[in-house]
Short mmCIF file of C-alpha atoms in Angstrom, two decimals:
data_model
loop_
_atom_site.label_atom_id
_atom_site.label_comp_id
_atom_site.label_asym_id
_atom_site.label_seq_id
_atom_site.Cartn_x
_atom_site.Cartn_y
_atom_site.Cartn_z
CA MET A 415 16.34 -4.70 -33.17
CA ARG A 416 17.20 -1.02 -33.42
CA ILE A 417 14.70 1.07 -31.45
CA VAL A 418 14.77 4.83 -31.91
CA GLN A 419 12.99 6.85 -29.22
CA LEU A 420 11.85 10.40 -30.02
CA ALA A 421 10.82 13.06 -27.52
CA ASN A 422 10.65 16.84 -27.66
CA PHE A 423 10.03 17.82 -24.05
CA TYR A 424 13.05 16.01 -22.64
CA ALA A 425 15.17 18.17 -20.35
CA PRO A 426 17.09 17.91 -17.05
CA ALA A 427 13.90 18.76 -15.15
CA SER A 428 11.53 16.65 -17.26
CA GLY A 429 10.62 14.36 -14.38
CA GLY A 430 8.54 11.35 -15.33
CA LEU A 431 9.13 11.53 -19.09
CA ARG A 432 12.91 11.52 -18.72
CA THR A 433 12.79 8.81 -16.05
CA THR A 434 10.63 6.61 -18.27
CA LEU A 435 12.68 7.01 -21.45
CA ASP A 436 15.95 6.41 -19.63
CA ALA A 437 14.66 3.34 -17.79
CA LEU A 438 13.22 1.81 -20.96
CA GLY A 439 16.44 2.63 -22.82
CA ARG A 440 18.54 0.83 -20.23
CA GLY A 441 16.20 -2.14 -20.46
CA TYR A 442 16.32 -2.29 -24.25
CA THR A 443 20.12 -2.15 -24.20
CA ALA A 444 20.39 -4.81 -21.50
CA ALA A 445 18.14 -7.07 -23.59
CA GLY A 446 20.62 -6.82 -26.47
CA HIS A 447 18.86 -4.26 -28.65
CA GLN A 448 20.27 -1.07 -30.14
CA ARG A 449 18.66 1.95 -28.50
CA VAL A 450 18.97 5.49 -29.85
CA LEU A 451 17.28 8.42 -28.11
CA VAL A 452 16.75 11.60 -30.14
CA VAL A 453 15.94 14.78 -28.18
CA PRO A 454 16.27 18.56 -28.62
CA GLY A 455 19.08 20.66 -27.18
CA ARG A 456 21.19 23.74 -27.80
CA GLY A 457 23.01 22.11 -30.72
CA TYR A 458 24.20 18.83 -32.15
CA ALA A 459 25.60 16.30 -29.72
CA ARG A 460 26.16 12.56 -29.49
CA VAL A 461 26.61 10.63 -26.24
CA CYS A 462 27.33 6.89 -26.21
CA ASP A 463 26.88 4.83 -23.08
CA GLY A 464 27.25 1.09 -22.73
CA ASP A 465 24.27 0.90 -20.37
CA THR A 466 21.81 3.19 -22.14
CA GLY A 467 22.83 3.16 -25.80
CA VAL A 468 23.14 6.37 -27.82
CA ARG A 469 21.61 9.79 -27.18
CA LEU A 470 21.56 12.23 -30.08
CA THR A 471 20.72 15.89 -29.61
CA LEU A 472 19.35 18.06 -32.40
CA PRO A 473 19.13 21.87 -32.26
CA GLY A 474 15.85 22.82 -30.63
CA VAL A 475 13.95 26.07 -30.21
CA PRO A 476 13.34 27.20 -26.58
CA VAL A 477 9.65 26.96 -25.70
CA GLY A 478 9.77 27.96 -22.01
CA GLY A 479 10.23 26.13 -18.74
CA GLY A 480 13.68 24.92 -19.77
CA TYR A 481 12.24 22.88 -22.65
CA ARG A 482 13.16 22.88 -26.33
CA MET A 483 11.48 21.57 -29.44
CA VAL A 484 12.84 20.23 -32.73
CA LEU A 485 10.88 22.14 -35.36
CA SER A 486 12.70 21.07 -38.53
CA ARG A 487 10.89 18.05 -39.91
CA ALA A 488 13.35 17.70 -42.78
CA ARG A 489 16.34 17.60 -40.41
CA LEU A 490 14.68 14.96 -38.22
CA HIS A 491 13.59 12.86 -41.20
CA ARG A 492 17.12 12.91 -42.64
CA LEU A 493 18.48 11.72 -39.30
CA LEU A 494 15.92 8.93 -39.14
CA ASP A 495 16.88 7.86 -42.66
CA ARG A 496 20.49 7.52 -41.50
CA LEU A 497 19.53 5.67 -38.31
CA ALA A 498 17.28 3.20 -40.16
CA PRO A 499 15.31 2.01 -37.13
CA ASP A 500 13.39 -1.23 -36.97
CA SER A 501 10.87 0.41 -34.64
CA LEU A 502 10.15 4.02 -33.75
CA GLU A 503 8.92 4.94 -30.26
CA VAL A 504 7.39 8.44 -30.17
CA SER A 505 6.78 10.07 -26.79
CA ASP A 506 4.96 13.14 -28.07
CA LYS A 507 1.35 13.13 -29.24
CA LEU A 508 1.34 16.72 -30.51
CA THR A 509 4.56 17.85 -32.19
CA LEU A 510 6.14 14.64 -33.52
CA VAL A 511 3.12 12.94 -35.11
CA HIS A 512 4.60 13.57 -38.57
CA THR A 513 7.21 10.88 -37.87
CA ALA A 514 4.48 8.23 -38.09
CA HIS A 515 4.05 9.13 -41.77
CA TRP A 516 7.81 8.90 -42.28
CA ALA A 517 7.76 5.42 -40.71
CA ARG A 518 4.81 4.18 -42.76
CA GLN A 519 6.44 5.24 -46.02
CA ARG A 520 9.52 3.18 -45.15
CA GLY A 521 7.85 0.13 -43.63
CA VAL A 522 9.11 0.97 -40.14
CA ARG A 523 6.93 0.13 -37.16
CA ALA A 524 5.77 3.26 -35.27
CA VAL A 525 4.65 3.11 -31.63
CA LEU A 526 3.13 6.08 -29.82
CA PHE A 527 3.70 6.19 -26.06
CA SER A 528 0.95 8.48 -24.78
CA HIS A 529 2.33 9.97 -21.55
CA GLU A 530 -0.48 12.52 -21.04
CA ARG A 531 -4.21 12.68 -21.57
CA LEU A 532 -4.93 15.27 -24.23
CA ASP A 533 -7.75 16.92 -22.31
CA ALA A 534 -5.45 17.18 -19.27
CA ILE A 535 -2.78 18.92 -21.38
CA LEU A 536 -5.22 21.40 -22.89
CA ALA A 537 -7.57 22.18 -20.00
CA PRO A 538 -5.24 24.48 -17.99
CA ARG A 539 -4.23 26.33 -21.15
CA LEU A 540 -7.66 27.05 -22.64
CA PRO A 541 -10.77 28.96 -21.48
CA GLY A 542 -12.74 26.92 -18.99
CA ARG A 543 -15.96 26.76 -21.02
CA LEU A 544 -14.32 25.58 -24.21
CA PRO A 545 -15.47 22.00 -24.92
CA LEU A 546 -12.47 19.71 -25.24
CA ARG A 547 -13.96 16.27 -25.81
CA ARG A 548 -14.80 16.61 -29.50
CA PRO A 549 -11.41 18.03 -30.65
CA ALA A 550 -9.57 15.61 -28.34
CA ASP A 551 -11.46 12.66 -29.81
CA ALA A 552 -10.77 13.83 -33.36
CA TRP A 553 -7.05 14.13 -32.67
CA ASN A 554 -6.90 10.76 -30.91
CA ARG A 555 -8.60 9.10 -33.89
CA ARG A 556 -5.86 10.54 -36.07
CA LEU A 557 -3.17 9.20 -33.72
CA ALA A 558 -4.73 5.74 -33.61
CA THR A 559 -4.78 5.66 -37.41
CA ALA A 560 -1.28 7.07 -37.89
CA PHE A 561 0.59 4.74 -35.53
CA ASP A 562 0.89 0.96 -35.62
CA ALA A 563 0.31 0.81 -31.86
CA VAL A 564 -0.63 3.17 -29.04
CA VAL A 565 0.70 2.55 -25.53
CA VAL A 566 -0.77 4.00 -22.34
CA ALA A 567 0.25 3.42 -18.74
CA SER A 568 -3.09 3.35 -16.91
CA ALA A 569 -6.83 2.78 -17.21
CA PHE A 570 -7.34 6.55 -16.90
CA ALA A 571 -5.02 7.19 -19.87
CA ARG A 572 -6.57 4.31 -21.79
CA ALA A 573 -10.09 5.77 -21.54
CA GLU A 574 -9.55 8.60 -24.05
CA PHE A 575 -8.49 6.09 -26.72
CA GLU A 576 -11.21 3.60 -25.87
CA ARG A 577 -13.72 6.41 -26.46
CA VAL A 578 -12.69 6.44 -30.12
CA ALA A 579 -12.38 2.64 -30.38
CA ALA A 580 -8.66 2.83 -31.09
CA PRO A 581 -7.29 -0.48 -32.42
CA ARG A 582 -3.92 -1.85 -31.30
CA LEU A 583 -4.15 -0.13 -27.92
CA HIS A 584 -1.89 -1.53 -25.18
CA GLN A 585 -1.66 -0.73 -21.47
CA VAL A 586 1.89 -0.92 -20.13
CA PRO A 587 2.30 0.26 -16.52
CA LEU A 588 5.51 2.10 -15.76
CA GLY A 589 8.07 0.83 -13.27
CA VAL A 590 10.22 2.01 -10.40
CA ASP A 591 13.87 1.59 -9.48
CA LEU A 592 13.41 -0.53 -6.37
CA SER A 593 17.03 -0.13 -5.31
CA VAL A 594 17.15 3.69 -5.44
CA PHE A 595 13.62 4.13 -4.12
CA ALA A 596 13.68 1.97 -1.03
CA PRO A 597 12.76 2.29 2.65
CA ARG A 598 15.33 4.06 4.82
CA PRO A 599 14.33 3.52 8.45
CA ALA A 600 17.47 5.30 9.68
CA ALA A 601 16.35 8.49 7.88
CA ARG A 602 13.07 8.65 9.79
CA LEU A 603 14.22 10.37 12.94
CA PRO A 604 11.59 10.92 15.65
CA SER A 605 9.62 14.07 14.91
CA PRO A 606 6.69 15.74 16.69
CA ALA A 607 5.40 16.94 13.32
CA VAL A 608 3.81 14.91 10.54
CA ARG A 609 6.18 14.98 7.57
CA LEU A 610 4.50 15.49 4.19
CA VAL A 611 6.22 15.43 0.81
CA TYR A 612 5.13 16.55 -2.66
CA CYS A 613 7.28 15.62 -5.65
CA GLY A 614 6.42 16.99 -9.06
CA ARG A 615 6.49 19.89 -11.45
CA LEU A 616 5.13 23.13 -10.00
CA SER A 617 2.72 23.80 -12.86
CA ALA A 618 -1.02 24.26 -13.09
CA GLU A 619 -1.96 20.79 -14.33
CA LYS A 620 -0.20 19.14 -11.36
CA CYS A 621 -2.23 21.15 -8.79
CA PRO A 622 0.70 21.65 -6.36
CA HIS A 623 -1.31 24.29 -4.51
CA LEU A 624 -3.42 21.48 -3.07
CA ALA A 625 -0.40 20.15 -1.16
CA ILE A 626 -0.12 23.54 0.55
CA GLU A 627 -3.85 23.58 1.24
CA VAL A 628 -3.57 20.14 2.86
CA LEU A 629 -0.93 21.52 5.20
CA ARG A 630 -3.07 24.58 5.89
CA GLU A 631 -6.04 22.40 6.79
CA LEU A 632 -4.01 20.11 9.04
CA THR A 633 -2.60 23.16 10.82
CA ARG A 634 -6.10 24.55 11.24
CA ARG A 635 -7.09 21.28 12.88
CA GLY A 636 -4.26 21.68 15.38
CA MET A 637 -1.94 19.06 13.90
CA ALA A 638 1.80 19.81 13.79
CA ALA A 639 2.92 19.16 10.22
CA ARG A 640 5.68 20.10 7.77
CA LEU A 641 5.68 19.94 3.98
CA HIS A 642 8.64 19.39 1.65
CA MET A 643 8.01 20.53 -1.94
CA LEU A 644 10.35 18.77 -4.38
CA GLY A 645 10.33 20.22 -7.87
CA ASP A 646 10.27 23.49 -9.76
CA GLY A 647 8.11 25.18 -12.33
CA PRO A 648 6.25 28.32 -13.38
CA GLN A 649 4.05 28.43 -10.27
CA ARG A 650 6.84 28.39 -7.72
CA ARG A 651 6.77 32.08 -6.78
CA GLY A 652 3.01 32.08 -6.40
CA LEU A 653 3.17 28.94 -4.29
CA GLU A 654 5.82 30.48 -2.05
CA ARG A 655 3.52 33.44 -1.44
CA ARG A 656 0.61 31.09 -0.80
CA ALA A 657 2.67 29.14 1.74
CA ALA A 658 3.66 32.21 3.78
CA GLY A 659 3.36 31.45 7.49
CA LEU A 660 3.21 27.67 6.96
CA ALA A 661 5.94 25.10 7.61
CA VAL A 662 6.89 24.55 3.97
CA ARG A 663 10.33 24.07 2.45
CA PHE A 664 10.80 24.46 -1.30
CA HIS A 665 13.74 22.33 -2.41
CA GLY A 666 13.51 23.12 -6.13
CA HIS A 667 14.44 20.55 -8.75
CA LEU A 668 16.69 17.82 -7.35
CA ALA A 669 18.74 16.14 -10.07
CA ASP A 670 20.02 13.50 -7.63
CA ARG A 671 17.40 10.75 -7.59
CA ARG A 672 18.84 9.36 -4.36
CA ALA A 673 18.27 12.72 -2.67
CA VAL A 674 14.63 12.61 -3.81
CA ALA A 675 14.33 9.06 -2.51
CA ALA A 676 15.84 9.96 0.87
CA LEU A 677 13.44 12.87 1.43
CA THR A 678 10.50 10.74 0.30
CA ALA A 679 11.46 7.81 2.52
CA ALA A 680 11.72 10.14 5.53
CA ALA A 681 8.15 11.41 5.04
CA ASP A 682 5.07 10.03 6.77
CA VAL A 683 2.79 10.67 3.79
CA ALA A 684 3.41 11.54 0.13
CA LEU A 685 0.84 13.83 -1.51
CA VAL A 686 -0.13 13.32 -5.15
CA PRO A 687 -3.06 15.74 -5.53
CA CYS A 688 -3.17 16.00 -9.34
CA PRO A 689 -6.56 14.76 -10.61
CA VAL A 690 -5.31 14.16 -14.18
CA GLU A 691 -2.17 12.07 -13.65
CA ALA A 692 -1.72 9.69 -16.58
CA PHE A 693 0.10 7.20 -14.33
CA GLY A 694 1.51 8.68 -11.11
CA LEU A 695 5.21 7.83 -11.18
CA SER A 696 5.90 9.96 -8.10
CA ALA A 697 3.24 7.98 -6.24
CA LEU A 698 4.89 4.69 -7.22
CA GLU A 699 8.30 5.98 -6.17
CA ALA A 700 6.87 6.99 -2.79
CA LEU A 701 5.33 3.55 -2.33
CA ALA A 702 8.70 1.98 -3.14
CA CYS A 703 10.20 4.07 -0.31
CA GLY A 704 7.65 2.56 2.05
CA THR A 705 5.85 5.90 2.26
CA PRO A 706 2.05 5.69 2.00
CA VAL A 707 0.32 7.99 -0.46
CA VAL A 708 -2.73 10.24 -0.47
CA THR A 709 -3.95 10.93 -4.00
CA ALA A 710 -6.82 12.57 -5.80
CA ASP A 711 -9.66 10.16 -6.47
CA ARG A 712 -9.58 11.07 -10.17
CA GLY A 713 -6.75 10.47 -12.61
CA ALA A 714 -4.50 7.43 -12.57
CA ALA A 715 -2.45 7.70 -9.38
CA HIS A 716 -5.15 6.16 -7.21
CA GLU A 717 -5.03 3.04 -9.41
CA LEU A 718 -1.71 2.25 -7.72
CA LEU A 719 -3.18 2.13 -4.22
CA VAL A 720 -4.10 -1.01 -2.32
CA SER A 721 -5.47 -1.45 1.16
CA GLY A 722 -3.14 0.02 3.74
CA ALA A 723 -0.78 1.65 1.22
CA GLY A 724 -2.72 4.89 0.82
CA LEU A 725 -6.05 6.61 0.34
CA ALA A 726 -7.76 8.59 -2.41
CA ALA A 727 -10.01 11.59 -1.83
CA PRO A 728 -11.60 14.43 -3.83
CA ALA A 729 -9.06 16.97 -5.05
CA SER A 730 -9.52 19.61 -2.37
CA GLY A 731 -7.43 20.64 0.60
CA PRO A 732 -9.92 19.60 3.29
CA ALA A 733 -10.76 16.25 1.66
CA LEU A 734 -7.12 15.28 1.12
CA ALA A 735 -6.21 16.44 4.62
CA GLY A 736 -8.97 14.20 5.99
CA ALA A 737 -7.45 11.28 4.10
CA VAL A 738 -4.05 12.06 5.66
CA VAL A 739 -5.55 11.96 9.15
CA GLN A 740 -7.38 8.71 8.42
CA LEU A 741 -4.27 7.09 6.94
CA LEU A 742 -2.09 8.03 9.90
CA ALA A 743 -4.57 6.50 12.33
CA GLY A 744 -3.41 3.02 11.34
CA PRO A 745 -0.21 1.30 12.52
CA GLU A 746 2.85 2.76 10.79
CA PRO A 747 4.66 -0.57 10.17
CA LEU A 748 1.63 -1.99 8.40
CA ARG A 749 1.13 0.95 6.05
CA ARG A 750 4.84 1.16 5.21
CA THR A 751 5.01 -2.58 4.52
CA ALA A 752 1.86 -2.42 2.36
CA ALA A 753 3.31 0.49 0.39
CA ARG A 754 6.59 -1.27 -0.37
CA ARG A 755 4.93 -4.57 -1.30
CA ARG A 756 2.65 -2.78 -3.76
CA ALA A 757 5.61 -1.06 -5.44
CA GLU A 758 7.43 -4.38 -5.81
CA GLU A 759 4.74 -5.36 -8.32
CA PHE A 760 6.13 -2.73 -10.72
CA PRO A 761 9.79 -3.44 -11.58
CA TRP A 762 11.07 -1.69 -14.69
CA SER A 763 11.94 -5.10 -16.10
CA ALA A 764 8.22 -5.86 -16.51
CA ALA A 765 7.61 -2.59 -18.37
CA VAL A 766 10.59 -3.26 -20.65
CA SER A 767 9.38 -6.77 -21.44
CA ARG A 768 5.93 -5.48 -22.34
CA MET A 769 7.29 -2.64 -24.48
CA LEU A 770 9.60 -4.98 -26.39
CA ALA A 771 6.59 -7.14 -27.22
CA VAL A 772 4.78 -4.08 -28.58
CA HIS A 773 7.82 -3.18 -30.68
CA ARG A 774 7.78 -6.70 -32.12
CA GLY A 775 4.09 -6.39 -32.98
CA GLN A 776 3.04 -8.86 -30.31
CA PRO A 777 0.56 -8.44 -27.46
CA PRO A 778 2.44 -7.54 -24.28
CA PRO A 779 2.57 -10.23 -21.58
CA ALA A 780 0.11 -9.86 -18.72
#
C-alpha cells in the first residue's frame, strides 16, 4: 500500500505534529508499505530514507513562526496524480481539506488525522465573546462528510466530532519512543530545589505562562524550585519578562530529542498546563522518562494519568502548584515507576497498527 501523508505546518520546530508523522512514517515503512510525506518548504526537494520512506517538499509561503503553507492546489493535485496513492492521510483540518475531493474523484481513500480541536485553534485568535460552537460544528460536519475516516487521539478530541454524529470516527492514541524517552537515574543528581520542566511551544493556546505561575506560587510558599522551559514561540519575550526574578531557564527549541529526554528525566515534575491539549504528547514523553506529570484537568493530557503517575488540577498557577506539592508528598520511587509503566502502554507500534487498519478501511484493533 502506498500511503501519502500531507501536512502544511510541518517544520523543524513543529513538535508533536512532526514527531507523530515521522513515527507513523517509520512504522508504515517497517511494515512494508510505501510512505511518502509531502510538506511545504523553501523550494522543491526530495529526500529518500530507507527507514522513513520519501519526503517531498513543495514551495510554501511563509505564514509566521517558522511555518510555511502550500497554497497552490493545482500544483499539489498534479503531484498527487503522479504519486497515485492508495490512501491519503491529511494532517490539516483547515488548509488541505480540498485534497479529500481530489481523492474521492479518483477512488482514493482519504483519512483525516485531526491533531487539534477546532475551538482550541480558534479561541486564542478570535474575540472572547464570539461563539465558536456553531461554526466549529458546521466545519466538522463538512470534514466528516468529505473524508472516508476521521482519526482523533483522545476522548477530548473525539468529543467535537461526536457532537455532530460523525460516522467512521476512530480514536487512535499516539505513542512514545520508549528507548529515547527513558528513565535516567544517573542524571538526577541530588538537588535542594524541586526541578520542574515544561516542554512545548511558547504560544497562547499552550498556556506556558501557567508554568511560570506555578513556580511563582511554589516560591511564595517557601519551596525552593527551578523551572526549565523547553521550546520556543511568539510568547517567549513576554514570558522572559514575566519570569524576571524567578529561577527559570529558557532553553529554546531543542532539535535533539535525547537532550529533551535527558532534561525531562532529570526533573521531579513535568508541567502540562494547557487545558485544550488534543492528546498531550509531551506528557506521555515525560511519563516515559519516569517523571510524574501535573496537568490541567481539562483537555486530553489528564487522560494519560493513572494513580501515582501524576495529578490534574484546574488551569491556574495556585491550583497546579498545589497539585505539585501533593504529588511530591508521595514516595519518589513509586511515582517514577507508575509513570514509566503507564507510558509503556503506548508504544508507537500500537499506533501504527491501528492507523494501518484505518487506511485499509477496517476498524482499528483495541
